[in-house]
Coordinates of C-alpha atoms in Angstrom, one line a residue:
X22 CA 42.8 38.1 27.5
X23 CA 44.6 36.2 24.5
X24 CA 45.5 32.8 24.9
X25 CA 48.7 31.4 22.8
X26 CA 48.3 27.5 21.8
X27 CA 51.3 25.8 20.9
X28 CA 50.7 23.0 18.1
X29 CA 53.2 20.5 17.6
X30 CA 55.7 21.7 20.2
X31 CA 56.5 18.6 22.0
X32 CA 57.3 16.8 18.9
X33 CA 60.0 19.6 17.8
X34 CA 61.1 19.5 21.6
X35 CA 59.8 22.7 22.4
X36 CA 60.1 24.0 25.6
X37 CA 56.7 26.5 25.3
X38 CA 57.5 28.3 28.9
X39 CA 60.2 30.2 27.3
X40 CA 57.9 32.0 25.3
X41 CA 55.7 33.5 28.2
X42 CA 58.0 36.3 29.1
X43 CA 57.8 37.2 25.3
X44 CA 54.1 37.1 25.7
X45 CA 54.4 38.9 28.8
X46 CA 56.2 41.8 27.2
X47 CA 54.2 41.9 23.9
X48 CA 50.9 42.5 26.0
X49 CA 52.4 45.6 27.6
X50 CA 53.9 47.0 24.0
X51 CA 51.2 46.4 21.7
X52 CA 47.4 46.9 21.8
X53 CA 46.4 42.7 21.8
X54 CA 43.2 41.6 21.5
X55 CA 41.0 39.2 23.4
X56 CA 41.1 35.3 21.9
X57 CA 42.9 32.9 20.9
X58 CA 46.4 32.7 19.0
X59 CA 47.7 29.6 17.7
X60 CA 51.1 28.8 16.9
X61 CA 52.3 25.9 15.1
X62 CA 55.6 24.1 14.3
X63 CA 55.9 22.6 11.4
X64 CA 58.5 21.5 9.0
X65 CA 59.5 22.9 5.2
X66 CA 57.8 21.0 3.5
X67 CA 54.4 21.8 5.1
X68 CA 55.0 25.8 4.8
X69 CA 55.9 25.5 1.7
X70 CA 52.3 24.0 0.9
X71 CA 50.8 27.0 2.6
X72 CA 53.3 30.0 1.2
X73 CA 52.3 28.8 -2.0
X74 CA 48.5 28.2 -1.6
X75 CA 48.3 31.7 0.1
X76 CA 51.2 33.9 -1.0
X77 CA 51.6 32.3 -4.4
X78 CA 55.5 31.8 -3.5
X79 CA 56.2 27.7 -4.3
X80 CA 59.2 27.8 -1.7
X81 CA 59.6 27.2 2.0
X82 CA 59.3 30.2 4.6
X83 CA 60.4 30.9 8.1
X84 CA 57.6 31.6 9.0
X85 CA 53.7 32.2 8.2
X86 CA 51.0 34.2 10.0
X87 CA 47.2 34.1 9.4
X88 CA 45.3 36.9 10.9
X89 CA 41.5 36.3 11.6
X90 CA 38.7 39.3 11.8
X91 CA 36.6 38.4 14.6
X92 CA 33.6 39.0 12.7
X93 CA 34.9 36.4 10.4
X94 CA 32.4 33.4 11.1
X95 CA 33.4 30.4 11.7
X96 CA 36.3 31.1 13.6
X97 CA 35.3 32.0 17.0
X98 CA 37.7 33.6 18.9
X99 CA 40.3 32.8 17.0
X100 CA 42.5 35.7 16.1
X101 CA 45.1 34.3 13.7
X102 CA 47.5 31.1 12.9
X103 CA 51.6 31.5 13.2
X104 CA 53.4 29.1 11.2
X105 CA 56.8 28.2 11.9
X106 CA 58.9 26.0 10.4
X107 CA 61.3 24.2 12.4
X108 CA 63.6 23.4 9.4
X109 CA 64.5 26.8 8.3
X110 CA 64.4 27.9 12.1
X111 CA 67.7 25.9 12.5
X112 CA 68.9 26.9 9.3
X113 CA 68.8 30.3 9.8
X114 CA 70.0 30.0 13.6
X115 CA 73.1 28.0 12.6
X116 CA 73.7 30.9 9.9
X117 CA 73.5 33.7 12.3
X118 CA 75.3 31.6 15.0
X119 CA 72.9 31.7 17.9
X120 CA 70.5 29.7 19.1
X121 CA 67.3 27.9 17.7
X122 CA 65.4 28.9 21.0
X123 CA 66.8 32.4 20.0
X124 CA 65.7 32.1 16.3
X125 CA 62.2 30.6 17.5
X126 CA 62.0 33.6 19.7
X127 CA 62.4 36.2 17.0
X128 CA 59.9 34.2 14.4
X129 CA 57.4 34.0 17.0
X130 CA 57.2 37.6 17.8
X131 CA 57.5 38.7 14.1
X132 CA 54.3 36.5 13.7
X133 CA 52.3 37.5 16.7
X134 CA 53.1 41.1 15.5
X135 CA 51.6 40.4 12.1
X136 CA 48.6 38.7 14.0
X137 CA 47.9 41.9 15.7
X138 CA 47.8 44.3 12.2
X139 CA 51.4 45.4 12.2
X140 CA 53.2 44.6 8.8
X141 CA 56.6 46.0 6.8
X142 CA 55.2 46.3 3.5
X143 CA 56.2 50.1 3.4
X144 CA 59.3 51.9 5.4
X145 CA 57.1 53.9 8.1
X146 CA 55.8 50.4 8.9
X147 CA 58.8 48.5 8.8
X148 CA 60.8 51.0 11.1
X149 CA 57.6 51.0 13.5
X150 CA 57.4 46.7 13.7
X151 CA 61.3 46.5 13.6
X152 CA 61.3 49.2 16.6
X153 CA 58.6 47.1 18.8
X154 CA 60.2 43.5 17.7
X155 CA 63.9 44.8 19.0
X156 CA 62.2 46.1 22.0
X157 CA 60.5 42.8 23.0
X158 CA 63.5 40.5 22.3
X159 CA 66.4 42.6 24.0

């Protein structure tokens, strides 16, 4: 069973329930594994720290995801980190003129995705986590 921790949400105003029928339908469409998942919002400044401590990019991301190998010690059972940050969450929802609940949505599943092995670093793969992403979020 994977359990999804929410960091932070309260003090974006984050309603987390909206997220459980996301989580509902990502169990059923992907192969999840047991543990725990935590997702944090944070703001640019903070993601930009990590994208460029991790991904050697000095610039602020939507959003971040950290994927843990159980056998990694140290971690228990955590599987993996999402970062996302709040301030280009409603910059990019006020560009595409919908929602930040619907722009939270769409961050959060790219990010659990990644969590769970799926990636788009070549077409195949792309096409494949694009599929499953639409799939969840429609």
């Amino acid at each position: 069973m994977i359990t999804v921790r929410f960091i932070n949400a309260r003090e974006w105003k984050i309603d987390t329930k909206t997220f459980q029928p996301l989580i509902a339908r990502l169990k059923k469409a992907v192969s999840v594994q047991d543990g725990i998942l935590n997702v944090v919002f944070v703001n640019d400044a903070y993601i930009r720290a990590l994208n460029r401590t991790y991904r050697k990019k000095d610039e602020a991301t939507d959003v971040l995801s950290f994927s843990y190998n159980k056998t990694f010690k140290g971690h228990g059972d955590l599987l993996g980190e999402v970062y996302i940050s709040m301030n280009t969450a409603k910059r990019q929802a006020k560009k595409h003129k919908h929602t930040i609940l619907k722009e939270l949505n769409k961050l959060f599943v790219h990010g659990f995705l990644h969590v769970h092995g799926f990636n788009h670093e070549e077409l195949n793969d792309f096409k494949k986590m694009s599929a499953i992403e639409k799939e969840i979020l429609n």
